[in-house]
Amino acid sequence: MKASRDYMDDLLIRMAFHSCAIEGNTISLPQVGVIFLERMLPSGGKSVWEFYEVENHKRAFEYIEDLLAAELLLSLAEVKEIHSLLTDRLQHDRGQFKSQQNAIRGAEFKTASPFETPQLMEQWVDNTNYRLDLAVNENEYLEVLADTHIQFERIHPFSDGNGRTGRMILLFLSMKYLSDPVVIRKEWRGRYMEFLGEQDVSGLVGLFKESIAFERERIKEFGN
């Protein structure tokens, strides 16, 4: 993806805002910009927890930029590192698979057990790389990304931070294979959660296409 540094900074700000807001973080988009561009704490009595949730996206974003520059495939170690960076100062078990059963609020399905998780995640990484390698056009890539994103969230491999980690992995894979990022927007939260819960690949692909169309225009606005 050929994009200016200004666009990449803008992408980080928007990605951090939307991904955190989906999980209930109340820091606004302008405040996220202040955190990253001005290196200042947000005003308005925001919690340290919310600040770290946002601020941790910077190191995770820089990490996936390094992965893209090195043209590396996704691996289990990288999945764990992305989670570790996103949950730094927030979780004692950052970068480690869950040791106790967890659940998703409002979901009727059961997430993977701690015993099953390591093997299921190995299979998930291998399957994701294999299917993306076989894809030949944008629609096929999007279908794979949607399906594997759904499966990641259903495994729910970490004790917490699965949503933010899954969306950062999605950002990395979309930039790697499509040269354009996919960012799930806060205002799509309802549809996004519904598509995840119902395993609606085509519905999720529709959101991805909306995102890519927006990002392509955004790249043009910032110039190269």
PDB file of C-alpha atoms in Angstrom:
ATOM      1  CA  MET A   1       0.000   0.000   0.000  1.00  0.00           C
ATOM      2  CA  LYS A   2       1.464   3.330  -1.101  1.00  0.00           C
ATOM      3  CA  ALA A   3       0.267   5.900   1.369  1.00  0.00           C
ATOM      4  CA  SER A   4       1.681   9.012   2.976  1.00  0.00           C
ATOM      5  CA  ARG A   5       2.907   9.146   6.560  1.00  0.00           C
ATOM      6  CA  ASP A   6       0.103  11.590   7.324  1.00  0.00           C
ATOM      7  CA  TYR A   7      -2.442   9.022   6.149  1.00  0.00           C
ATOM      8  CA  MET A   8      -0.846   6.300   8.280  1.00  0.00           C
ATOM      9  CA  ASP A   9      -0.983   8.571  11.338  1.00  0.00           C
ATOM     10  CA  ASP A  10      -4.627   9.278  10.560  1.00  0.00           C
ATOM     11  CA  LEU A  11      -5.307   5.554  10.173  1.00  0.00           C
ATOM     12  CA  LEU A  12      -3.767   4.829  13.590  1.00  0.00           C
ATOM     13  CA  ILE A  13      -5.914   7.492  15.256  1.00  0.00           C
ATOM     14  CA  ARG A  14      -9.123   6.249  13.668  1.00  0.00           C
ATOM     15  CA  MET A  15      -8.319   2.579  14.227  1.00  0.00           C
ATOM     16  CA  ALA A  16      -7.570   3.143  17.906  1.00  0.00           C
ATOM     17  CA  PHE A  17     -10.701   5.222  18.414  1.00  0.00           C
ATOM     18  CA  HIS A  18     -13.142   2.904  16.659  1.00  0.00           C
ATOM     19  CA  SER A  19     -11.734  -0.357  18.030  1.00  0.00           C
ATOM     20  CA  CYS A  20     -11.728   0.936  21.613  1.00  0.00           C
ATOM     21  CA  ALA A  21     -15.131   2.617  21.274  1.00  0.00           C
ATOM     22  CA  ILE A  22     -16.664  -0.677  20.124  1.00  0.00           C
ATOM     23  CA  GLU A  23     -15.598  -2.078  23.512  1.00  0.00           C
ATOM     24  CA  GLY A  24     -17.116   0.846  25.425  1.00  0.00           C
ATOM     25  CA  ASN A  25     -14.153   3.228  25.733  1.00  0.00           C
ATOM     26  CA  THR A  26     -15.422   6.826  26.050  1.00  0.00           C
ATOM     27  CA  ILE A  27     -12.359   8.724  24.777  1.00  0.00           C
ATOM     28  CA  SER A  28     -13.444  10.738  21.721  1.00  0.00           C
ATOM     29  CA  LEU A  29     -11.841  10.776  18.278  1.00  0.00           C
ATOM     30  CA  PRO A  30     -10.366  14.289  18.769  1.00  0.00           C
ATOM     31  CA  GLN A  31      -8.999  13.187  22.150  1.00  0.00           C
ATOM     32  CA  VAL A  32      -7.316  10.173  20.526  1.00  0.00           C
ATOM     33  CA  GLY A  33      -5.673  12.597  18.106  1.00  0.00           C
ATOM     34  CA  VAL A  34      -4.375  14.639  21.041  1.00  0.00           C
ATOM     35  CA  ILE A  35      -2.956  11.498  22.683  1.00  0.00           C
ATOM     36  CA  PHE A  36      -1.006  10.441  19.581  1.00  0.00           C
ATOM     37  CA  LEU A  37      -0.110  13.733  17.925  1.00  0.00           C
ATOM     38  CA  GLU A  38       0.378  16.013  20.924  1.00  0.00           C
ATOM     39  CA  ARG A  39       1.463  13.319  23.423  1.00  0.00           C
ATOM     40  CA  MET A  40      -0.984  14.739  25.967  1.00  0.00           C
ATOM     41  CA  LEU A  41      -3.504  13.150  28.312  1.00  0.00           C
ATOM     42  CA  PRO A  42      -7.166  13.696  27.363  1.00  0.00           C
ATOM     43  CA  SER A  43      -9.208  16.134  29.412  1.00  0.00           C
ATOM     44  CA  GLY A  44     -12.592  15.408  30.946  1.00  0.00           C
ATOM     45  CA  GLY A  45     -11.701  12.948  33.676  1.00  0.00           C
ATOM     46  CA  LYS A  46     -10.998   9.931  31.506  1.00  0.00           C
ATOM     47  CA  SER A  47      -9.635   6.893  33.323  1.00  0.00           C
ATOM     48  CA  VAL A  48      -6.071   5.638  33.126  1.00  0.00           C
ATOM     49  CA  TRP A  49      -7.485   2.315  31.904  1.00  0.00           C
ATOM     50  CA  GLU A  50      -9.189   3.988  28.939  1.00  0.00           C
ATOM     51  CA  PHE A  51      -6.017   5.951  28.163  1.00  0.00           C
ATOM     52  CA  TYR A  52      -3.883   2.791  28.087  1.00  0.00           C
ATOM     53  CA  GLU A  53      -6.434   0.983  25.905  1.00  0.00           C
ATOM     54  CA  VAL A  54      -6.038   3.733  23.324  1.00  0.00           C
ATOM     55  CA  GLU A  55      -2.322   4.428  23.752  1.00  0.00           C
ATOM     56  CA  ASN A  56      -1.366   0.760  23.395  1.00  0.00           C
ATOM     57  CA  HIS A  57      -2.612   0.802  19.810  1.00  0.00           C
ATOM     58  CA  LYS A  58       0.420   2.864  18.790  1.00  0.00           C
ATOM     59  CA  ARG A  59       2.979   0.155  19.556  1.00  0.00           C
ATOM     60  CA  ALA A  60       0.747  -2.562  18.121  1.00  0.00           C
ATOM     61  CA  PHE A  61       0.282  -0.500  14.945  1.00  0.00           C
ATOM     62  CA  GLU A  62       4.015   0.079  14.617  1.00  0.00           C
ATOM     63  CA  TYR A  63       4.530  -3.662  15.085  1.00  0.00           C
ATOM     64  CA  ILE A  64       2.230  -4.587  12.199  1.00  0.00           C
ATOM     65  CA  GLU A  65       3.940  -1.946  10.052  1.00  0.00           C
ATOM     66  CA  ASP A  66       7.227  -3.766  10.738  1.00  0.00           C
ATOM     67  CA  LEU A  67       5.612  -7.094   9.816  1.00  0.00           C
ATOM     68  CA  LEU A  68       4.356  -5.618   6.553  1.00  0.00           C
ATOM     69  CA  ALA A  69       7.766  -4.151   5.716  1.00  0.00           C
ATOM     70  CA  ALA A  70       9.402  -7.534   6.361  1.00  0.00           C
ATOM     71  CA  GLU A  71       6.711  -9.271   4.253  1.00  0.00           C
ATOM     72  CA  LEU A  72       6.133 -11.834   7.003  1.00  0.00           C
ATOM     73  CA  LEU A  73       3.230 -14.261   7.199  1.00  0.00           C
ATOM     74  CA  LEU A  74       1.006 -14.327  10.237  1.00  0.00           C
ATOM     75  CA  SER A  75       2.232 -16.707  12.931  1.00  0.00           C
ATOM     76  CA  LEU A  76       1.067 -17.743  16.388  1.00  0.00           C
ATOM     77  CA  ALA A  77       3.925 -15.778  17.949  1.00  0.00           C
ATOM     78  CA  GLU A  78       2.778 -12.627  16.156  1.00  0.00           C
ATOM     79  CA  VAL A  79      -0.814 -13.108  17.279  1.00  0.00           C
ATOM     80  CA  LYS A  80       0.401 -13.306  20.877  1.00  0.00           C
ATOM     81  CA  GLU A  81       2.673 -10.288  20.450  1.00  0.00           C
ATOM     82  CA  ILE A  82      -0.152  -8.168  19.036  1.00  0.00           C
ATOM     83  CA  HIS A  83      -2.275  -9.088  22.037  1.00  0.00           C
ATOM     84  CA  SER A  84       0.629  -8.385  24.408  1.00  0.00           C
ATOM     85  CA  LEU A  85       1.156  -4.915  22.987  1.00  0.00           C
ATOM     86  CA  LEU A  86      -2.547  -4.053  23.036  1.00  0.00           C
ATOM     87  CA  THR A  87      -2.999  -5.152  26.649  1.00  0.00           C
ATOM     88  CA  ASP A  88       0.248  -3.830  28.108  1.00  0.00           C
ATOM     89  CA  ARG A  89      -0.335  -2.377  31.611  1.00  0.00           C
ATOM     90  CA  LEU A  90      -3.881  -3.760  31.499  1.00  0.00           C
ATOM     91  CA  GLN A  91      -3.575  -7.551  31.841  1.00  0.00           C
ATOM     92  CA  HIS A  92      -1.233  -9.694  33.920  1.00  0.00           C
ATOM     93  CA  ASP A  93      -1.556 -12.490  31.330  1.00  0.00           C
ATOM     94  CA  ARG A  94      -0.922 -10.391  28.236  1.00  0.00           C
ATOM     95  CA  GLY A  95       0.274 -12.409  25.271  1.00  0.00           C
ATOM     96  CA  GLN A  96      -0.809 -15.683  26.894  1.00  0.00           C
ATOM     97  CA  PHE A  97      -3.778 -17.832  25.992  1.00  0.00           C
ATOM     98  CA  LYS A  98      -6.608 -17.981  28.523  1.00  0.00           C
ATOM     99  CA  SER A  99      -6.302 -20.312  31.493  1.00  0.00           C
ATOM    100  CA  GLN A 100      -9.987 -20.180  32.450  1.00  0.00           C
ATOM    101  CA  GLN A 101     -13.157 -20.506  30.406  1.00  0.00           C
ATOM    102  CA  ASN A 102     -14.499 -17.190  29.124  1.00  0.00           C
ATOM    103  CA  ALA A 103     -17.707 -16.111  27.428  1.00  0.00           C
ATOM    104  CA  ILE A 104     -19.061 -13.390  25.149  1.00  0.00           C
ATOM    105  CA  ARG A 105     -21.906 -11.287  26.517  1.00  0.00           C
ATOM    106  CA  GLY A 106     -25.149 -12.001  24.684  1.00  0.00           C
ATOM    107  CA  ALA A 107     -23.708 -14.884  22.650  1.00  0.00           C
ATOM    108  CA  GLU A 108     -25.442 -18.261  22.693  1.00  0.00           C
ATOM    109  CA  PHE A 109     -22.395 -20.247  21.566  1.00  0.00           C
ATOM    110  CA  LYS A 110     -19.623 -21.409  23.890  1.00  0.00           C
ATOM    111  CA  THR A 111     -16.076 -20.203  23.277  1.00  0.00           C
ATOM    112  CA  ALA A 112     -13.187 -22.681  23.069  1.00  0.00           C
ATOM    113  CA  SER A 113     -11.974 -24.220  26.318  1.00  0.00           C
ATOM    114  CA  PRO A 114      -8.502 -23.314  27.624  1.00  0.00           C
ATOM    115  CA  PHE A 115      -7.407 -26.879  26.833  1.00  0.00           C
ATOM    116  CA  GLU A 116      -8.577 -26.651  23.207  1.00  0.00           C
ATOM    117  CA  THR A 117      -7.330 -23.139  22.540  1.00  0.00           C
ATOM    118  CA  PRO A 118      -3.617 -23.692  21.680  1.00  0.00           C
ATOM    119  CA  GLN A 119      -4.355 -26.358  19.074  1.00  0.00           C
ATOM    120  CA  LEU A 120      -7.335 -24.475  17.654  1.00  0.00           C
ATOM    121  CA  MET A 121      -5.225 -21.341  17.283  1.00  0.00           C
ATOM    122  CA  GLU A 122      -2.446 -23.237  15.520  1.00  0.00           C
ATOM    123  CA  GLN A 123      -5.054 -24.577  13.120  1.00  0.00           C
ATOM    124  CA  TRP A 124      -6.575 -21.108  12.759  1.00  0.00           C
ATOM    125  CA  VAL A 125      -3.254 -19.514  11.787  1.00  0.00           C
ATOM    126  CA  ASP A 126      -2.361 -22.293   9.326  1.00  0.00           C
ATOM    127  CA  ASN A 127      -5.827 -22.265   7.786  1.00  0.00           C
ATOM    128  CA  THR A 128      -5.867 -18.471   7.483  1.00  0.00           C
ATOM    129  CA  ASN A 129      -2.495 -18.349   5.715  1.00  0.00           C
ATOM    130  CA  TYR A 130      -3.392 -21.283   3.455  1.00  0.00           C
ATOM    131  CA  ARG A 131      -6.737 -19.840   2.362  1.00  0.00           C
ATOM    132  CA  LEU A 132      -5.336 -16.357   1.769  1.00  0.00           C
ATOM    133  CA  ASP A 133      -2.549 -17.870  -0.330  1.00  0.00           C
ATOM    134  CA  LEU A 134      -5.169 -19.579  -2.530  1.00  0.00           C
ATOM    135  CA  ALA A 135      -7.365 -16.490  -2.974  1.00  0.00           C
ATOM    136  CA  VAL A 136      -7.137 -14.887  -6.422  1.00  0.00           C
ATOM    137  CA  ASN A 137      -9.326 -11.762  -6.295  1.00  0.00           C
ATOM    138  CA  GLU A 138     -10.595  -9.150  -3.857  1.00  0.00           C
ATOM    139  CA  ASN A 139     -13.908 -10.883  -3.154  1.00  0.00           C
ATOM    140  CA  GLU A 140     -12.166 -14.136  -2.265  1.00  0.00           C
ATOM    141  CA  TYR A 141      -9.733 -12.339   0.030  1.00  0.00           C
ATOM    142  CA  LEU A 142     -12.602 -10.545   1.763  1.00  0.00           C
ATOM    143  CA  GLU A 143     -14.548 -13.769   2.265  1.00  0.00           C
ATOM    144  CA  VAL A 144     -11.518 -15.433   3.854  1.00  0.00           C
ATOM    145  CA  LEU A 145     -10.857 -12.411   6.073  1.00  0.00           C
ATOM    146  CA  ALA A 146     -14.490 -12.292   7.203  1.00  0.00           C
ATOM    147  CA  ASP A 147     -14.720 -16.014   7.913  1.00  0.00           C
ATOM    148  CA  THR A 148     -11.430 -16.227   9.779  1.00  0.00           C
ATOM    149  CA  HIS A 149     -12.246 -13.081  11.779  1.00  0.00           C
ATOM    150  CA  ILE A 150     -15.490 -14.710  12.889  1.00  0.00           C
ATOM    151  CA  GLN A 151     -13.680 -17.931  13.843  1.00  0.00           C
ATOM    152  CA  PHE A 152     -11.030 -16.020  15.834  1.00  0.00           C
ATOM    153  CA  GLU A 153     -13.692 -14.279  17.889  1.00  0.00           C
ATOM    154  CA  ARG A 154     -15.532 -17.560  18.484  1.00  0.00           C
ATOM    155  CA  ILE A 155     -12.353 -19.213  19.787  1.00  0.00           C
ATOM    156  CA  HIS A 156     -11.813 -16.106  21.982  1.00  0.00           C
ATOM    157  CA  PRO A 157      -8.258 -17.247  22.769  1.00  0.00           C
ATOM    158  CA  PHE A 158      -7.325 -14.650  25.410  1.00  0.00           C
ATOM    159  CA  SER A 159      -8.882 -13.861  28.784  1.00  0.00           C
ATOM    160  CA  ASP A 160      -9.666 -10.325  27.543  1.00  0.00           C
ATOM    161  CA  GLY A 161      -8.755  -8.063  24.630  1.00  0.00           C
ATOM    162  CA  ASN A 162      -9.944 -10.485  21.942  1.00  0.00           C
ATOM    163  CA  GLY A 163     -11.948  -7.886  20.023  1.00  0.00           C
ATOM    164  CA  ARG A 164      -9.131  -5.352  19.820  1.00  0.00           C
ATOM    165  CA  THR A 165      -6.633  -8.099  18.939  1.00  0.00           C
ATOM    166  CA  GLY A 166      -8.864  -9.601  16.257  1.00  0.00           C
ATOM    167  CA  ARG A 167      -9.431  -6.224  14.641  1.00  0.00           C
ATOM    168  CA  MET A 168      -5.695  -5.406  14.664  1.00  0.00           C
ATOM    169  CA  ILE A 169      -4.968  -8.757  13.006  1.00  0.00           C
ATOM    170  CA  LEU A 170      -7.697  -7.976  10.466  1.00  0.00           C
ATOM    171  CA  LEU A 171      -6.033  -4.629   9.772  1.00  0.00           C
ATOM    172  CA  PHE A 172      -2.671  -6.336   9.231  1.00  0.00           C
ATOM    173  CA  LEU A 173      -4.062  -9.028   6.918  1.00  0.00           C
ATOM    174  CA  SER A 174      -6.136  -6.615   4.852  1.00  0.00           C
ATOM    175  CA  MET A 175      -3.127  -4.332   4.351  1.00  0.00           C
ATOM    176  CA  LYS A 176      -0.935  -7.310   3.477  1.00  0.00           C
ATOM    177  CA  TYR A 177      -3.244  -9.012   0.985  1.00  0.00           C
ATOM    178  CA  LEU A 178      -5.442  -6.182  -0.296  1.00  0.00           C
ATOM    179  CA  SER A 179      -3.080  -3.204   0.167  1.00  0.00           C
ATOM    180  CA  ASP A 180      -5.987  -1.401   1.846  1.00  0.00           C
ATOM    181  CA  PRO A 181      -6.923  -1.452   5.532  1.00  0.00           C
ATOM    182  CA  VAL A 182     -10.214  -2.624   6.990  1.00  0.00           C
ATOM    183  CA  VAL A 183     -11.362  -0.562   9.968  1.00  0.00           C
ATOM    184  CA  ILE A 184     -14.583  -1.533  11.752  1.00  0.00           C
ATOM    185  CA  ARG A 185     -16.309   1.725  12.677  1.00  0.00           C
ATOM    186  CA  LYS A 186     -18.004   2.451  15.999  1.00  0.00           C
ATOM    187  CA  GLU A 187     -21.326   3.189  14.304  1.00  0.00           C
ATOM    188  CA  TRP A 188     -21.319  -0.291  12.762  1.00  0.00           C
ATOM    189  CA  ARG A 189     -21.113  -1.954  16.172  1.00  0.00           C
ATOM    190  CA  GLY A 190     -24.631  -3.374  16.141  1.00  0.00           C
ATOM    191  CA  ARG A 191     -24.362  -4.894  12.672  1.00  0.00           C
ATOM    192  CA  TYR A 192     -20.811  -6.065  13.360  1.00  0.00           C
ATOM    193  CA  MET A 193     -21.805  -7.920  16.541  1.00  0.00           C
ATOM    194  CA  GLU A 194     -24.817  -9.423  14.793  1.00  0.00           C
ATOM    195  CA  PHE A 195     -22.707 -10.704  11.896  1.00  0.00           C
ATOM    196  CA  LEU A 196     -20.170 -12.208  14.310  1.00  0.00           C
ATOM    197  CA  GLY A 197     -22.858 -13.916  16.375  1.00  0.00           C
ATOM    198  CA  GLU A 198     -24.698 -15.316  13.370  1.00  0.00           C
ATOM    199  CA  GLN A 199     -21.483 -16.220  11.497  1.00  0.00           C
ATOM    200  CA  ASP A 200     -22.745 -14.082   8.624  1.00  0.00           C
ATOM    201  CA  VAL A 201     -19.733 -13.967   6.303  1.00  0.00           C
ATOM    202  CA  SER A 202     -21.515 -12.084   3.511  1.00  0.00           C
ATOM    203  CA  GLY A 203     -22.782  -9.435   5.937  1.00  0.00           C
ATOM    204  CA  LEU A 204     -19.284  -8.914   7.318  1.00  0.00           C
ATOM    205  CA  VAL A 205     -17.853  -8.743   3.790  1.00  0.00           C
ATOM    206  CA  GLY A 206     -20.290  -5.892   3.136  1.00  0.00           C
ATOM    207  CA  LEU A 207     -18.847  -3.929   6.068  1.00  0.00           C
ATOM    208  CA  PHE A 208     -15.320  -4.634   4.864  1.00  0.00           C
ATOM    209  CA  LYS A 209     -16.172  -3.293   1.401  1.00  0.00           C
ATOM    210  CA  GLU A 210     -17.589  -0.105   2.920  1.00  0.00           C
ATOM    211  CA  SER A 211     -14.397   0.345   4.887  1.00  0.00           C
ATOM    212  CA  ILE A 212     -12.088  -0.240   1.932  1.00  0.00           C
ATOM    213  CA  ALA A 213     -14.012   2.222  -0.241  1.00  0.00           C
ATOM    214  CA  PHE A 214     -13.674   4.859   2.474  1.00  0.00           C
ATOM    215  CA  GLU A 215      -9.958   4.179   2.991  1.00  0.00           C
ATOM    216  CA  ARG A 216      -9.182   4.428  -0.724  1.00  0.00           C
ATOM    217  CA  GLU A 217     -10.749   7.886  -0.820  1.00  0.00           C
ATOM    218  CA  ARG A 218      -8.967   8.835   2.385  1.00  0.00           C
ATOM    219  CA  ILE A 219      -5.603   7.865   0.898  1.00  0.00           C
ATOM    220  CA  LYS A 220      -6.310  10.130  -2.093  1.00  0.00           C
ATOM    221  CA  GLU A 221      -7.226  13.006   0.224  1.00  0.00           C
ATOM    222  CA  PHE A 222      -3.887  12.792   2.008  1.00  0.00           C
ATOM    223  CA  GLY A 223      -1.923  12.225  -1.186  1.00  0.00           C
ATOM    224  CA  ASN A 224       1.207  10.124  -1.622  1.00  0.00           C
TER     225      ASN A 224
END
